[in-house]
Coordinates of C-alpha atoms in Angstrom, one line a residue:
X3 CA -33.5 -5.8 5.1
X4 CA -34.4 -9.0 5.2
X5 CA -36.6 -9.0 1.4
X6 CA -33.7 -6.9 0.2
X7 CA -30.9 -9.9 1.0
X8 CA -32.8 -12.1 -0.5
X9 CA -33.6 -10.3 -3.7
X10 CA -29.8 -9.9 -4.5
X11 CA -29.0 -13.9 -2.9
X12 CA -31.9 -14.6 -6.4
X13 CA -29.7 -12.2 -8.6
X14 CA -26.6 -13.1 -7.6
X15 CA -27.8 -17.0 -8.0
X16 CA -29.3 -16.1 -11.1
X17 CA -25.8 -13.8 -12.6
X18 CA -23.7 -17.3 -11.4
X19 CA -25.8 -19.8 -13.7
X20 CA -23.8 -23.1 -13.5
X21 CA -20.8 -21.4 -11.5
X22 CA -20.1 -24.3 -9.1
X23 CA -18.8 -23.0 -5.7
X24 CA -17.8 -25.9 -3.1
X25 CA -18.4 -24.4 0.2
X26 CA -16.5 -27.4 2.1
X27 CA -13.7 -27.0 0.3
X28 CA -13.7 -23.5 0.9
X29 CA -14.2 -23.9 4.8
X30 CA -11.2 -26.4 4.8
X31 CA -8.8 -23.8 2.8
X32 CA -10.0 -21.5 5.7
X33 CA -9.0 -23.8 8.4
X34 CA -5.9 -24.7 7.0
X35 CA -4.7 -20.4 6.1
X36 CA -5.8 -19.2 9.3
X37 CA -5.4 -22.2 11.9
X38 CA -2.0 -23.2 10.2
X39 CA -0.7 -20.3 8.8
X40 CA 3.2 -20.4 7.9
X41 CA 2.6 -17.2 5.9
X42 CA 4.7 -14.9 8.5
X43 CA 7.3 -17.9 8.5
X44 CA 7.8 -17.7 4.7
X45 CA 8.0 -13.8 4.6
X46 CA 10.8 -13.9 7.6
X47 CA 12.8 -16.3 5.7
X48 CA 12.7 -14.2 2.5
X49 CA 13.2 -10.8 4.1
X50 CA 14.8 -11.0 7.7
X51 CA 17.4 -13.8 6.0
X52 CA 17.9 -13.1 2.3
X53 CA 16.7 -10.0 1.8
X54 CA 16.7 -8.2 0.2
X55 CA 16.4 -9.1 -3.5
X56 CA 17.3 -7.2 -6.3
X57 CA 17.0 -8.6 -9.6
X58 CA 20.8 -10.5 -10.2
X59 CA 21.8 -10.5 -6.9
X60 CA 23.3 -12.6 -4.5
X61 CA 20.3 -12.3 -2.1
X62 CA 17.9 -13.0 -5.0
X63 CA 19.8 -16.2 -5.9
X64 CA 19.7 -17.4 -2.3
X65 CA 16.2 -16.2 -1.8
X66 CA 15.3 -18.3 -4.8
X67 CA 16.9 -21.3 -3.5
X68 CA 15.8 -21.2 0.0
X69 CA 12.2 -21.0 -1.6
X70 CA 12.5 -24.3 -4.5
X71 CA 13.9 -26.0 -1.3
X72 CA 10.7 -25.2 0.5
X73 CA 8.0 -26.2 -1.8
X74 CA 10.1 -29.5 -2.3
X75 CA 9.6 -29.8 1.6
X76 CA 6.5 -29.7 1.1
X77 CA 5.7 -32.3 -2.1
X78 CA 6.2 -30.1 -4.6
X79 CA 8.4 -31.9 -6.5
X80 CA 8.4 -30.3 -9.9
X81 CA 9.9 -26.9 -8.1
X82 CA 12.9 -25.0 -10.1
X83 CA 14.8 -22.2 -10.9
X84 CA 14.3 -21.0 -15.0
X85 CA 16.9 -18.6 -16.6
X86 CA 15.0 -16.0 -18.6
X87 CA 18.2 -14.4 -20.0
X88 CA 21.1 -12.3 -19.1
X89 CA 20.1 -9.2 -16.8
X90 CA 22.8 -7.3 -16.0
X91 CA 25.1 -6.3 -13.1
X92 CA 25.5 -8.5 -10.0
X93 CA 25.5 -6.2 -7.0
X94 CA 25.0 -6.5 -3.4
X95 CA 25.5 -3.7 -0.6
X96 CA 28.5 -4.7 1.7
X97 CA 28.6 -1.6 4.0
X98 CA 27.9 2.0 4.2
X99 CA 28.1 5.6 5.9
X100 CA 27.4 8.7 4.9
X101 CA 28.0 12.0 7.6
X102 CA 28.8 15.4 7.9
X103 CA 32.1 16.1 9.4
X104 CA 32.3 19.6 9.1
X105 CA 31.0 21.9 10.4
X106 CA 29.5 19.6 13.2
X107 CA 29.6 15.7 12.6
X108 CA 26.4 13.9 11.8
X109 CA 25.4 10.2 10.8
X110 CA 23.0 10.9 8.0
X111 CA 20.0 8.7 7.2
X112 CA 20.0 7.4 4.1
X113 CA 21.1 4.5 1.8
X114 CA 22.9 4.0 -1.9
X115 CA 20.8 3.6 -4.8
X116 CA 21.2 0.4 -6.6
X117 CA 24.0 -0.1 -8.6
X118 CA 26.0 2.5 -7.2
X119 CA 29.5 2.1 -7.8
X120 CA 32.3 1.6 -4.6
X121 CA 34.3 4.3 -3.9
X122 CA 37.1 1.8 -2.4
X123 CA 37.3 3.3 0.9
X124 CA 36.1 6.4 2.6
X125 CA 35.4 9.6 0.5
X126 CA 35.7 12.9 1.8
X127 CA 34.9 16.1 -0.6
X128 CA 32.6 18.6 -0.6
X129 CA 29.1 18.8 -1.4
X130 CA 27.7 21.6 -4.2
X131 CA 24.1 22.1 -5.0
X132 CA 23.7 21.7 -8.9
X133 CA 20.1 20.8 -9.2
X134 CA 18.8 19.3 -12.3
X135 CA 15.2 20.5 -13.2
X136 CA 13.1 18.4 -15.8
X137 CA 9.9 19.7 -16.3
X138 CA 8.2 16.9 -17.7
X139 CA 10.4 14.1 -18.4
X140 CA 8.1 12.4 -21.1
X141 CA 8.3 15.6 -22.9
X142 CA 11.4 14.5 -25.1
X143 CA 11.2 17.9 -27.2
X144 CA 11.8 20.4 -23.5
X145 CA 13.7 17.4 -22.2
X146 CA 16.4 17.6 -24.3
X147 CA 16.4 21.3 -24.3
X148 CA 16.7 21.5 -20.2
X149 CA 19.3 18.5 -20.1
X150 CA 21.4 20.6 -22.8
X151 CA 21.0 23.6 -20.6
X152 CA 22.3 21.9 -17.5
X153 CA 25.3 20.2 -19.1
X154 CA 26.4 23.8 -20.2
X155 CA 25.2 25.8 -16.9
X156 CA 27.7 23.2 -14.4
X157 CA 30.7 22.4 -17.3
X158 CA 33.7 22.6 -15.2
X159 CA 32.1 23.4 -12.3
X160 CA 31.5 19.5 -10.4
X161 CA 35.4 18.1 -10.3
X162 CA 35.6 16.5 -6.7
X163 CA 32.5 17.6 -6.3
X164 CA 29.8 15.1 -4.1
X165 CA 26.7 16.5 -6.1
X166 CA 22.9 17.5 -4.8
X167 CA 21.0 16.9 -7.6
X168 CA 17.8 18.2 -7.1
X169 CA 16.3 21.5 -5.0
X170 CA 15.5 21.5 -1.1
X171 CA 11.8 20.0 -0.5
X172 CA 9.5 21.5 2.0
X173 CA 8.4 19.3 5.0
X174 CA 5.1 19.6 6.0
X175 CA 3.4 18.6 9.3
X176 CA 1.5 15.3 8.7
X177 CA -2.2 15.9 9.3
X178 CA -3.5 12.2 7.8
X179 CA -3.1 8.9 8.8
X180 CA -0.2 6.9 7.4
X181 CA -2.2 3.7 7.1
X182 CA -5.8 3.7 5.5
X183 CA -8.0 0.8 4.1
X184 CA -11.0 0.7 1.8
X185 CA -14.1 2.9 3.2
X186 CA -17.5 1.4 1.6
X187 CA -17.9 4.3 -0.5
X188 CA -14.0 3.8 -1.3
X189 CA -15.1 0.4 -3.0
X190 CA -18.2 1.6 -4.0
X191 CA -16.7 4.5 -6.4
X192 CA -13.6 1.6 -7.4
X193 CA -16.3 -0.3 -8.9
X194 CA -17.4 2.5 -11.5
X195 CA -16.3 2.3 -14.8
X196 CA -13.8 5.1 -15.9
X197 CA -14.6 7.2 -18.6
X198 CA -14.5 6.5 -21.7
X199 CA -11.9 7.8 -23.9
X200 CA -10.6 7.2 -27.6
X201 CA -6.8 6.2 -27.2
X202 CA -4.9 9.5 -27.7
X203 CA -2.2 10.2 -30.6
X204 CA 1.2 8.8 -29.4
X205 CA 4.8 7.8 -31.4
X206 CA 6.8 5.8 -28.4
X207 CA 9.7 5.7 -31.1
X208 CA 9.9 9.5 -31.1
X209 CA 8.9 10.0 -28.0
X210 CA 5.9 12.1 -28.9
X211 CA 3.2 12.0 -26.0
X212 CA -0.2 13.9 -25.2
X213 CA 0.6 16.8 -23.3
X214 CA -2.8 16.6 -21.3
X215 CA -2.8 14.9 -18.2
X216 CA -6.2 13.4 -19.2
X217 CA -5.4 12.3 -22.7
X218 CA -1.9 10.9 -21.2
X219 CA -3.4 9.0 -18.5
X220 CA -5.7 7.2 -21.0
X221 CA -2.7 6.7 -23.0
X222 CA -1.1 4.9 -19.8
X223 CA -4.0 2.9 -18.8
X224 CA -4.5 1.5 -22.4
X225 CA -1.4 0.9 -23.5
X226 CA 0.1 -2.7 -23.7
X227 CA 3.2 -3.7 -21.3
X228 CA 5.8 -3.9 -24.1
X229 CA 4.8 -0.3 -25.6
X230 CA 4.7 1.1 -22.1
X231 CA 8.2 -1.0 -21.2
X232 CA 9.7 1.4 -24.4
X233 CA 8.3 4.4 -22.2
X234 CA 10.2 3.2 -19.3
X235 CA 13.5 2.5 -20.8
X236 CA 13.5 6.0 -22.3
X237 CA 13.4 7.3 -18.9
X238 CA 16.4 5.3 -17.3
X239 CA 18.6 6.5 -20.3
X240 CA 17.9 9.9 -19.1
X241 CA 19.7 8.9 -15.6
X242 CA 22.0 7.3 -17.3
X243 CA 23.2 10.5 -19.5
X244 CA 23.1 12.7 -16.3
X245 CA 25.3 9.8 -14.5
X246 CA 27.6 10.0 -17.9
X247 CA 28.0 14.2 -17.4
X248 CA 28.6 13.6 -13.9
X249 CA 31.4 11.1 -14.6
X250 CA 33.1 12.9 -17.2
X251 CA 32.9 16.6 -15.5
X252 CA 34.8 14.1 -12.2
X253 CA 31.9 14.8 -9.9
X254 CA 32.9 11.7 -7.4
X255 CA 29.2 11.2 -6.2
X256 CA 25.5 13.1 -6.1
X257 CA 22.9 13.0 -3.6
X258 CA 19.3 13.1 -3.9
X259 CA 16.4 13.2 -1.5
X260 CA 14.3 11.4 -0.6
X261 CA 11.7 11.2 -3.8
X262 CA 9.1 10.7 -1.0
X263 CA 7.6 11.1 3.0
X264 CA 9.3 12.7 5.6
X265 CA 10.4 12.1 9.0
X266 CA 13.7 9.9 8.6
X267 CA 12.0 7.5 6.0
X268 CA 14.0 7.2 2.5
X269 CA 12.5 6.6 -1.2
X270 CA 14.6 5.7 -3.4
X271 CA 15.9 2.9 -6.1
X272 CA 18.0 2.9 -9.0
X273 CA 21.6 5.0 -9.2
X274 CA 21.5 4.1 -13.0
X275 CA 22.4 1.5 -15.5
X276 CA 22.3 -2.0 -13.9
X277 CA 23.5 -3.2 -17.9
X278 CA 27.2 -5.3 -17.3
X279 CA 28.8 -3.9 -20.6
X280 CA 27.9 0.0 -18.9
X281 CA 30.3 1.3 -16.2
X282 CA 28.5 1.7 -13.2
X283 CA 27.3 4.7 -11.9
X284 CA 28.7 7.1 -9.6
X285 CA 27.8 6.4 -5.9
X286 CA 24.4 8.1 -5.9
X287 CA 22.4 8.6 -2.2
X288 CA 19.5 9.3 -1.2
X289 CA 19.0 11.3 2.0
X290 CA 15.9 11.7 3.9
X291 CA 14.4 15.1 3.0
X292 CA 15.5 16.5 6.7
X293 CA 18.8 16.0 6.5
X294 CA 19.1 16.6 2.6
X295 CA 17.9 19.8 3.4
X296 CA 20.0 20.7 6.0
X297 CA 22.9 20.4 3.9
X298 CA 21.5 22.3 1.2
X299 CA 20.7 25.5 4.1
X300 CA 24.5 25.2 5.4
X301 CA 25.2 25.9 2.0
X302 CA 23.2 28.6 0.6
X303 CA 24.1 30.6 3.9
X304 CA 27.4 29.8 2.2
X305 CA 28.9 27.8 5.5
X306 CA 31.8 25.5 4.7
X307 CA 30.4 21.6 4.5
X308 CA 32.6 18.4 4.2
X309 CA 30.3 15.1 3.8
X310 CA 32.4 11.8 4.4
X311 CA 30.7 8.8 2.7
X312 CA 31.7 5.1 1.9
X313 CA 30.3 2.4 -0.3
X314 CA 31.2 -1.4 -0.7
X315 CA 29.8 -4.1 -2.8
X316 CA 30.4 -6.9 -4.0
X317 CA 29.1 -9.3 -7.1
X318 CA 30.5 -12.5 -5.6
X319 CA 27.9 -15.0 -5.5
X320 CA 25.8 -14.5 -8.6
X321 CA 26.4 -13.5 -12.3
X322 CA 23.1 -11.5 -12.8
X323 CA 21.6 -14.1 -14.4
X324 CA 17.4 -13.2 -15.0
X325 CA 16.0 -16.3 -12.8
X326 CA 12.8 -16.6 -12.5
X327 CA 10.9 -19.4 -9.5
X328 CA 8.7 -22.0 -11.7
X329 CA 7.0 -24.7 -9.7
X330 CA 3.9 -27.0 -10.6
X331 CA 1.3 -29.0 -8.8
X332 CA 0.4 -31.5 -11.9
X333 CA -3.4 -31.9 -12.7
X334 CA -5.2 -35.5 -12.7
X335 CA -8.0 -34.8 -15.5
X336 CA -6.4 -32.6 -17.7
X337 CA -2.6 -31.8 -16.6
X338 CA -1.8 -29.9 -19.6
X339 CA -4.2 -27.1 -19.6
X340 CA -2.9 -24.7 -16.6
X341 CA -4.2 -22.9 -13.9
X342 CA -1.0 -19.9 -12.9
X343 CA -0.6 -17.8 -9.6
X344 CA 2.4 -15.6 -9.6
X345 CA 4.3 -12.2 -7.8
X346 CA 7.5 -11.2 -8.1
X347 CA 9.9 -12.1 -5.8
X348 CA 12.8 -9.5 -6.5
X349 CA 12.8 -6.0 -4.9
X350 CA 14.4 -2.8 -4.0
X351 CA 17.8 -2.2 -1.8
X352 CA 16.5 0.4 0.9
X353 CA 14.6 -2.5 2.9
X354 CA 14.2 -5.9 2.8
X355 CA 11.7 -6.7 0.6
X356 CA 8.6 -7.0 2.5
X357 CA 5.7 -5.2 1.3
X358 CA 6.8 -5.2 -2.0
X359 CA 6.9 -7.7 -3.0
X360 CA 7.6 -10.4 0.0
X361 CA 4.2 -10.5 0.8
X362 CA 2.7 -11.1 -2.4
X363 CA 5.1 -14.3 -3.0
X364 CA 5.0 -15.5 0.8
X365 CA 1.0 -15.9 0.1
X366 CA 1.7 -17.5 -3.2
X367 CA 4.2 -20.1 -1.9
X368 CA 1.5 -20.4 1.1
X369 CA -1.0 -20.8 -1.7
X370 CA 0.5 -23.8 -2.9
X371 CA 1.3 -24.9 0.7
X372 CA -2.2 -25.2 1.5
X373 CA -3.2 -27.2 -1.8
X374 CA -1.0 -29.4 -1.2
X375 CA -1.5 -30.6 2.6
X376 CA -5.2 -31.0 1.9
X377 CA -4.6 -33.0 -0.6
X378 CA -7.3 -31.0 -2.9
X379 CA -7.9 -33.0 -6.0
X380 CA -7.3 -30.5 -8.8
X381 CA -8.1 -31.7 -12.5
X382 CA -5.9 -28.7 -14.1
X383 CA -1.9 -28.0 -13.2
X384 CA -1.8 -25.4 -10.5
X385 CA 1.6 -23.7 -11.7
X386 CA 3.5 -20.9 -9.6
X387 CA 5.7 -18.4 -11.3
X388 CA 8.0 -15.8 -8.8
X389 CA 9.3 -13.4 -11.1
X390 CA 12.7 -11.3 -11.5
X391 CA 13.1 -7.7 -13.0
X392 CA 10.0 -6.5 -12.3
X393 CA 10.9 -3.8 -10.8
X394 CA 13.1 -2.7 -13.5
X395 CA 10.3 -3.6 -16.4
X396 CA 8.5 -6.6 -15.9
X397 CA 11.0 -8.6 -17.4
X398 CA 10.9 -11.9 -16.0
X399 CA 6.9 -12.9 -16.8
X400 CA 7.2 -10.5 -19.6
X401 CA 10.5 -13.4 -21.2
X402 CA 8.3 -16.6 -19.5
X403 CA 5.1 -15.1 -21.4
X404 CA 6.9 -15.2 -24.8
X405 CA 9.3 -18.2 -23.9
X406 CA 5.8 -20.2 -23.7
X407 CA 2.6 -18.6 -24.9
X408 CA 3.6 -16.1 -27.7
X409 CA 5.3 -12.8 -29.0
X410 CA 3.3 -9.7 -28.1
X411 CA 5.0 -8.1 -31.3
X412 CA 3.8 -10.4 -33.7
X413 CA 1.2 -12.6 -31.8
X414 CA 2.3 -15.4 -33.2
X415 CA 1.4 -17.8 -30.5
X416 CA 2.2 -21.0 -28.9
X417 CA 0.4 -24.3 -28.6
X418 CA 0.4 -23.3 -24.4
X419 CA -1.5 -20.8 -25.2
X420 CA -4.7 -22.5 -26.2
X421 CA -4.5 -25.0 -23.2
X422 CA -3.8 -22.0 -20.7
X423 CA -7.2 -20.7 -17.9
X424 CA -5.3 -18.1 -16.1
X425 CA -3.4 -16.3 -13.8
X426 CA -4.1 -14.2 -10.6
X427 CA -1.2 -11.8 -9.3
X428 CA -0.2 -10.6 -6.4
X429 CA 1.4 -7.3 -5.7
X430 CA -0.3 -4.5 -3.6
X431 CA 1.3 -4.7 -0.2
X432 CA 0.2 -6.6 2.8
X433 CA -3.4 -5.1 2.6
X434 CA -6.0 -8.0 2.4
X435 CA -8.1 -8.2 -0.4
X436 CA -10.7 -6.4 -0.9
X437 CA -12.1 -7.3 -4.4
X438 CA -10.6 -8.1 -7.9
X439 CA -9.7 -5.6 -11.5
X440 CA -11.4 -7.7 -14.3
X441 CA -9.0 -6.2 -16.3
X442 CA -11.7 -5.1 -18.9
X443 CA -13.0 -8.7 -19.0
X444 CA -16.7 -8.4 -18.3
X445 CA -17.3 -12.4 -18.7
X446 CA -15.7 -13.2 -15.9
X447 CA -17.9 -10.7 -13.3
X448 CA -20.1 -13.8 -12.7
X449 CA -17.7 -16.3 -12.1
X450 CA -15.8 -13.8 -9.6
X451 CA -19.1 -12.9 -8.1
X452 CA -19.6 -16.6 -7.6
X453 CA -15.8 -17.5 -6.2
X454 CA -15.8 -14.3 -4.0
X455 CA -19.0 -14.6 -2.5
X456 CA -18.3 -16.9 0.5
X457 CA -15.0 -14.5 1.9
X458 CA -17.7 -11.2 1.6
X459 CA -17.7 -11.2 5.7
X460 CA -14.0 -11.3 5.3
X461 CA -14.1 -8.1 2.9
X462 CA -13.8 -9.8 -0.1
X463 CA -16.7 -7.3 -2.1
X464 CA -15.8 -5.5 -5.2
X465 CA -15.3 -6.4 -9.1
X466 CA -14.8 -3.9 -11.1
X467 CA -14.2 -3.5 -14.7
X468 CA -11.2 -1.2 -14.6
X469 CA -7.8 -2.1 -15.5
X470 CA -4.7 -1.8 -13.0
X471 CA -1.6 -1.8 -14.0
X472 CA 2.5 -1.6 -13.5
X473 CA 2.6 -5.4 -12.1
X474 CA 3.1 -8.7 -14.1
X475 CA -0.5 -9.6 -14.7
X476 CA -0.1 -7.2 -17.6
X477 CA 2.1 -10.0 -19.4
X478 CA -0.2 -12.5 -19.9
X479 CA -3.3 -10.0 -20.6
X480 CA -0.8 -8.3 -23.9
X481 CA -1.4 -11.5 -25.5
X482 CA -4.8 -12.1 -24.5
X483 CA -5.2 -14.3 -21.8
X484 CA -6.9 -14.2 -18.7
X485 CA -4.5 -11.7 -16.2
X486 CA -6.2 -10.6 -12.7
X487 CA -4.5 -8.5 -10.0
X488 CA -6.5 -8.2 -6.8
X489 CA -7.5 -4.7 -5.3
X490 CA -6.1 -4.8 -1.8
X491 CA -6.2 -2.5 1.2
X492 CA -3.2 0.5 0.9
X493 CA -2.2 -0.1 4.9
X494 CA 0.9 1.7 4.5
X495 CA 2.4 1.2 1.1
X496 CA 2.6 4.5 -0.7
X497 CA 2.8 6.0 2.5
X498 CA 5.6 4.2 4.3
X499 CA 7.0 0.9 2.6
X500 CA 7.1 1.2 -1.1
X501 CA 10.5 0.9 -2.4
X502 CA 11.8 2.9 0.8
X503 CA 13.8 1.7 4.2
X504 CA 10.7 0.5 6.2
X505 CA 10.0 -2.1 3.7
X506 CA 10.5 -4.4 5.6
X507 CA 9.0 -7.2 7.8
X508 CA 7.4 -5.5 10.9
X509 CA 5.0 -3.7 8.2
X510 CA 3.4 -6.8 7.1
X511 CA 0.0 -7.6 8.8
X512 CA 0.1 -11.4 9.2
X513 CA -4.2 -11.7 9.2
X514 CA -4.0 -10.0 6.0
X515 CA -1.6 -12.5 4.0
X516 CA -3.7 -15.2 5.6
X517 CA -6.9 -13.8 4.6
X518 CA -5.0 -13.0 1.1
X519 CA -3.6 -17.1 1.4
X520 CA -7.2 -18.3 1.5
X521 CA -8.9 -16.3 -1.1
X522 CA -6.9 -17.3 -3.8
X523 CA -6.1 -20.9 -2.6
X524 CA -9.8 -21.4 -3.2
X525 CA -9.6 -19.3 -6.8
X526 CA -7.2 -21.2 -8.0
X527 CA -9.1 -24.8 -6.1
X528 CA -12.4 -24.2 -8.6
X529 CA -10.4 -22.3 -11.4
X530 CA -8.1 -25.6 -11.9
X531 CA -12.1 -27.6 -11.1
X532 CA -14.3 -25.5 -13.5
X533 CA -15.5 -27.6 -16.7
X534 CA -14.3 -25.0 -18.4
X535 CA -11.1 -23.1 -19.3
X536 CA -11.5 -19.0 -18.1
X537 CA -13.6 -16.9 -20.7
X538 CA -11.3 -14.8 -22.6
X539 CA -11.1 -11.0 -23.9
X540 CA -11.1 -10.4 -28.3
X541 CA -8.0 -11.5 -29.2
X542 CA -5.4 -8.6 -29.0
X543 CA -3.4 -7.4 -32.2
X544 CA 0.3 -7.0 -32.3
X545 CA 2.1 -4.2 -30.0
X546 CA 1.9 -0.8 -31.6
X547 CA 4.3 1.4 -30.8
X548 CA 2.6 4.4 -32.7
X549 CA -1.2 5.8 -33.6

């Protein structure tokens, strides 16, 4: 065992080269993220208080400001708020109940979509199961065929009508654990390569997709942000036309269930359109599957059901302004080549933020936190971005990445964009890290081996060559520069917390956001101290939208 150690210790000195790793450093970022951690402290504050934080929102604003306060707190001067643009919508929950009245009363579990509009008072009607069956939504040929189908089948059918929009879903004994991390042979198979395979035919203009799930899963996993953005948007105008039907047939609200889970937790996120100049869409709900189901059972065995349900909300307090949360520590030897950490800071309406993404921007504001009280001399700016509309497209580092490096459409670029090392994302969850996605950038597995080597007894073992994607990384690698996201433990996140009612604090694990704190404190300690800018992918071409 012994021989074996030190044969890889020689390889692994030998793949580093000149990779500078100072171990002191690294043992005082340690100290400093574990011993006095205010990690949990941030994520309380940004959850518990403002939370949570939709993109235009009331709670995001305040959220925002409560953070730019704190990193001034702490000697970070140069700390701001940056429009990006005009959003949409400014909405914020002000109460809600939903129940069964007849035939027995009932609270409901469950929680309005985002968006949704008020229903001014309490609504009492009652319900009809009209459920809308897409069989593949990226289909746009079937899609249009099915959608046509359905406005014809429920025409004059809906008027009064609180509407279940989708079919009953079976519940199913749970016989796994809801939390899991990273098994060694989980990492080891994370760090082969996928297969290769040619990028697929596709027209994102016309919609016109591979059929196979293997050739459209390439297709997704190649793609660049702004062509898979177009994807995305196609999608919400299909909610959007179904929310238009519903409106104009005077349904008064639908229900949906849960899109995820069981036992009393709720998926769920947009009602529709968040766009100002759109009327907003009918209340929509989503139930937990239980109780979704039970109402669909009462009325397939044709019993009489009347659901009572009220929402309020308000837009006082924000204009749905696109913010996003800039700050900067300024370099000494070269302040204007850049060194960026990031997550974004807005989320879904079910919880309050936590998991997705509180965590990832509590560690980042710790980040900075920690380089700044040990005073860590650092030759390139250490700049933090917290980023809006993510969860609605990536918008906000999608606009800063175009504001200041260049246009992924033309790739006409900036002067930034030249003086720019990288960025390192944060946005899997509380789970602690576990490794790092070079994002198809193989010359920077040796400097990553080098940087990651002293937190391996902290778990800190994988670099793979795969891509990851849906997270804001994906911005800065469209116009080829250096993006990472970290590969982090699941703990509960698809299970439990993403984008449902249980995202919130008590789900964080507070030794994983200060194992998370440390490892990138010191990434970003010899990224912004390397003699050298971060090696760099071929230059991509423009966006295509078509092959």
């Amino acid at each position: 065992m012994v021989n074996k150690l030190l044969a890889l210790a020689l390889v692994s000195f030998a793949l580093h080269g000149q990779e500078k790793v100072d171990l002191s450093v690294i043992q005082r970022i340690k100290v400093e993220a574990f011993q006095n951690s205010q990690v949990m402290d941030h994520l309380f504050w940004i959850t518990d208080v403002y939370g949570p934080r939709l993109t235009g929102s009331p709670g995001f604003t305040a959220a925002a400001n409560w953070t730019v306060k704190r990193l001034k707190e702490y000697g970070i001067e140069d700390a701001g708020t940056q429009p990006w643009g005009k959003f949409g919508r400014s909405w914020r929950l002000t109460k809600f109940s939903v129940s069964i009245q007849e035939p027995e009363y009932a609270p409901l579990i469950g929680f309005p979509l985002a968006w949704s509009a008020d229903t001014n008072g309490p609504l009492s009607a009652e319900p009809v199961l009209a459920p809308l069956r897409l069989s593949d939504r990226l289909d746009s040929k079937k899609t249009e065929e099915e959608l046509d189908k359905y406005f014809q089948d429920q025409r004059g059918k809906l008027r009064g009508k609180i509407v279940l929009l989708e079919e009953p879903r079976d519940v199913t004994p749970a016989t796994t654990a809801a939390a899991s991390r990273y098994s060694d042979s989980d990492l080891a198979k994370e760090m082969d390569a996928p297969t290769p395979q040619a990028l697929p035919k596709f027209d994102i203009e016309k919609m016109i997709l591979p059929s196979k799930p293997s050739e459209r899963g390439a297709l997704f996993s190649l793609l660049p942000l702004d062509a898979e953005a177009k994807i995305w948007e196609y999608e919400d105008g299909l909610a959007d036309r179904v929310n238009q039907f519903l409106a104009r047939e005077g349904a008064v609200a639908a229900i949906v269930p849960s899109y995820n889970a069981a036992a009393g937790t709720v998926f769920g996120e947009a009602a529709g359109t968040y766009l100002g100049d759109q009327p907003a869409p009918e209340p929509r709900i989503a139930l937990t599957i239980e109780h979704y189901n039970r109402i669909a059972r009462l009325l397939a065995k044709k019993v009489p059901v009347k659901l009572e349900l009220e929402v309020r909300t308000s837009g006082d307090g924000a204009t749905g302004e696109g913010l996003n949360i800039i700050a900067n520590i300024p370099g000494t030897a070269k302040p204007d080549e850049v060194v960026m950490i990031g997550a974004h800071f807005d989320s879904w309406i079910g919880g309050t933020g936590a998991t997705d993404n509180g965590t990832g921007s509590a560690v980042m504001i710790e980040v900075m936190r920690i380089l700044k009280a040990l005073r860590l001399k650092l030759d390139r700016t250490v700049r933090l971005g917290l980023w809006s509309g993510e969860e609605q497209g990536i918008y906000g580092s999608r606009a800063y990445v175009k504001e200041t490096f260049g246009d992924p459409s033309t790739m006409q670029l900036k002067p930034a964009h030249a003086k720019f090392s990288g960025y390192f994302n944060d946005d899997n969850g509380t789970g602690k890290i576990r490794g790092v996605y070079l994002q198809g950038n193989d010359a920077m597995r040796p400097v990553f081996e080098a940087w990651l080597a002293p937190f391996r007894d902290l778990g800190v073992s994988t670099i793979t060559i795969r891509n990851t994607g849906g997270t804001d990384h994906q911005s800065f690698d469209q116009v080829g520069l250096p993006g990472f996201q970290f590969i982090q433990d699941e703990v509960e996140y698809e299970r439990l917390t993403h984008h449902s009612n249980m995202d919130v604090y008590d789900h964080a694990v507070p030794a994983d956001l200060m194992q998370s704190a440390a490892v990138i404190a010191s990434i970003v300690y010899h990224a912004a101290n390397r003699a050298e800018r971060l090696p760099r992918k071929e230059m991509p071409g423009p966006v295509r939208l078509r092959n």
